[in-house]
Amino acid sequence: MSGDILRSFSQSSAPGVKSPTLEKKALHLSHLPDRTDVKPSFPRTPGSVDPNNPPWPAFRGYHTYSFANATMGVRLPTILSKAIQDALLTVNALSSEDLIKDLLECVKRMEQLKAELEGNGMLRPIKDDGEADVALWNKEVAKYFLGKDFMNATWLFAEAYKYRRLRECFTLSKHWADYDVFFRQKCDTFSRSSDAVFELSMRFAEPFQHDLTKKPMSQSEMLEAEKLVFHELTQICLWGNSTDLSLLINMTEEQIKSLQSTGGDHLAETEKNILGNHVEQLWDLVKKMKDKTRGRVDFVLDNAGFELYCDCVYADFLVQLGFASQIRFHGKRYPWFVSDVTKKDWEWLLNTMVYGYLFPEASEIERESLRKMGQRWKEYERQGIWVYEQHPFWCTGYTFWDLLNEAPDLFLHLSKSDLVIFKGDLNHRKLTYDCAAPAPTPFDQAIGSMASAAGAPPVCSIRTIKSDVVVGLGPNGDDVAAKLDQNEDGWKISGKYAVILLSQGRPGEKVRFT
Ligand SMILES: O=P(O)(O)OC[C@H]1O[C@](O)(CO)[C@@H](O)[C@@H]1O
């Protein structure tokens, strides 16, 4: 458009209306803002949100000094080096030439992936390794991340993509498709958690019952007692999330023990670190479930080993006290973010509790308590009270804002739940689109369609804070975050702080697909 035309536009006015000022202010092209000054306003409108453009500014690896930068540049290559060491350890114990050569090819592919990460290579499509999720991954790469590299793609996508590429290193092999390079580490951390494991099993192996030696309780006293245990177990389930292998790789046994401490005093002490705490609303919801039908609770799991064990103690309580008649546990189809639960981890935990000899130092009473609890959990499984599932969507680069559209069957399935508990940091990142939303942003705004879509179930995020995104801190959230920024370096990645956030969703409404 020429300057003259612009001028004639700016000078036109409604017939009969004289505007003296307009004549003086002729509009020139040079008056238009520079393209680089046109900043998107946040949150983006729903129509302009996509995996490369979250509602608020994305975290990306090239942001120097950020956790995303440290993860992409240092942590992920270190994780890969450890994975390579693990595979080589396996090679050392093999005798068949065919198996050895095949596994060494996997190692070569891992080395190649590590070099790509360190050299900030481009994200390429996933190779056709016969897995059902190839199309979904490649659609996302093609639509949103074409020409992007590990550092300028969104951190969440690039990090998830790395785990799919790691998967590819093995699925392209003849014999090693199901090999889990993290399995040894996962088992090892559980076996080093003996204090906390037995503290819980000694307390909770016996079925819950009110103390019969004391005078009979009224209905409301009983409920009050249940509420106290509920609060305590919700916290145990929460702090179980602070032990995360991807971050704790170099921790000593003592440090792990102190993180896992589950004693009452410790819990009271740590409650003040829950920066957004909807546990009262959660209790109200769970209580209603008991009054109504004894509902269904879903756990979208995070870490194997000790955290999974804590989740199961919590789930056991919900079943025993009649809050839930069914618990569905959702795990990952393949090794994911180092310590996430796979089917093998799930089976390993239950079986090692019943049959294993992991804790040589434990007393017979302690071992028996663990066995007893494990047997009860396996019985739940046999009776279909506990169900383990692994939908492919959980191992994709999509956030849960896209769950409705990219995995409509899963959304429909979850919509039938009375409460979906998302455990851990990564699930929280995926719920909130992993972006720089302001700390006071209400949780149900931050999770988009997982709260606002018709049929969205009640969703609870139980998470220790281990990465940048922090929402749901209430109206003073900015002040809380600013104070912590000032006084406590690294408070967003230490796992010392936490949130328990609940969205009521729109349960009971008919799910609609666009
Ligand atoms: O096991 P969690 O709680 O999902 O934590 C996973 C960790 O890994 C990260 O994804 C970073 O690699 C962070 O989100 C978090 O610190």
PDB file of N, CA, C and O in Angstrom, residues 10 27 117 172 187 226 285 324 406:
ATOM      1  N   SER A  10      -6.623   7.920   5.847  1.00  0.00           N
ATOM      2  CA  SER A  10      -6.612   8.549   7.162  1.00  0.00           C
ATOM      3  C   SER A  10      -7.377   9.864   7.138  1.00  0.00           C
ATOM      4  O   SER A  10      -7.882  10.300   8.157  1.00  0.00           O
ATOM      5  N   LEU A  27      -0.933   9.687   7.947  1.00  0.00           N
ATOM      6  CA  LEU A  27      -0.272   8.440   8.321  1.00  0.00           C
ATOM      7  C   LEU A  27       0.715   8.016   7.248  1.00  0.00           C
ATOM      8  O   LEU A  27       0.372   7.850   6.084  1.00  0.00           O
ATOM      9  N   LEU A 117      22.306 -34.735  20.000  1.00  0.00           N
ATOM     10  CA  LEU A 117      21.911 -33.861  21.109  1.00  0.00           C
ATOM     11  C   LEU A 117      23.021 -32.850  21.401  1.00  0.00           C
ATOM     12  O   LEU A 117      22.767 -31.654  21.520  1.00  0.00           O
ATOM     13  N   LEU A 172      14.418 -50.759  16.437  1.00  0.00           N
ATOM     14  CA  LEU A 172      14.964 -51.108  15.123  1.00  0.00           C
ATOM     15  C   LEU A 172      15.791 -52.402  15.195  1.00  0.00           C
ATOM     16  O   LEU A 172      16.260 -52.898  14.181  1.00  0.00           O
ATOM     17  N   CYS A 187      15.092 -50.326  39.888  1.00  0.00           N
ATOM     18  CA  CYS A 187      15.052 -51.349  40.950  1.00  0.00           C
ATOM     19  C   CYS A 187      15.985 -50.955  42.084  1.00  0.00           C
ATOM     20  O   CYS A 187      15.660 -51.088  43.259  1.00  0.00           O
ATOM     21  N   GLU A 226     -10.904 -40.420  59.577  1.00  0.00           N
ATOM     22  CA  GLU A 226     -10.567 -40.773  58.187  1.00  0.00           C
ATOM     23  C   GLU A 226      -9.944 -39.584  57.458  1.00  0.00           C
ATOM     24  O   GLU A 226      -9.027 -39.729  56.661  1.00  0.00           O
ATOM     25  N   LEU A 285     -14.464 -33.792  47.711  1.00  0.00           N
ATOM     26  CA  LEU A 285     -14.824 -34.568  46.518  1.00  0.00           C
ATOM     27  C   LEU A 285     -14.818 -36.077  46.821  1.00  0.00           C
ATOM     28  O   LEU A 285     -15.757 -36.807  46.497  1.00  0.00           O
ATOM     29  N   ALA A 324     -13.427 -45.539  46.951  1.00  0.00           N
ATOM     30  CA  ALA A 324     -13.383 -45.951  45.540  1.00  0.00           C
ATOM     31  C   ALA A 324     -13.623 -47.454  45.443  1.00  0.00           C
ATOM     32  O   ALA A 324     -13.173 -48.214  46.292  1.00  0.00           O
ATOM     33  N   GLU A 406      -6.402 -35.464  20.128  1.00  0.00           N
ATOM     34  CA  GLU A 406      -5.459 -36.468  19.618  1.00  0.00           C
ATOM     35  C   GLU A 406      -5.729 -37.869  20.161  1.00  0.00           C
ATOM     36  O   GLU A 406      -5.287 -38.850  19.574  1.00  0.00           O
TER      37      GLU A 406
END
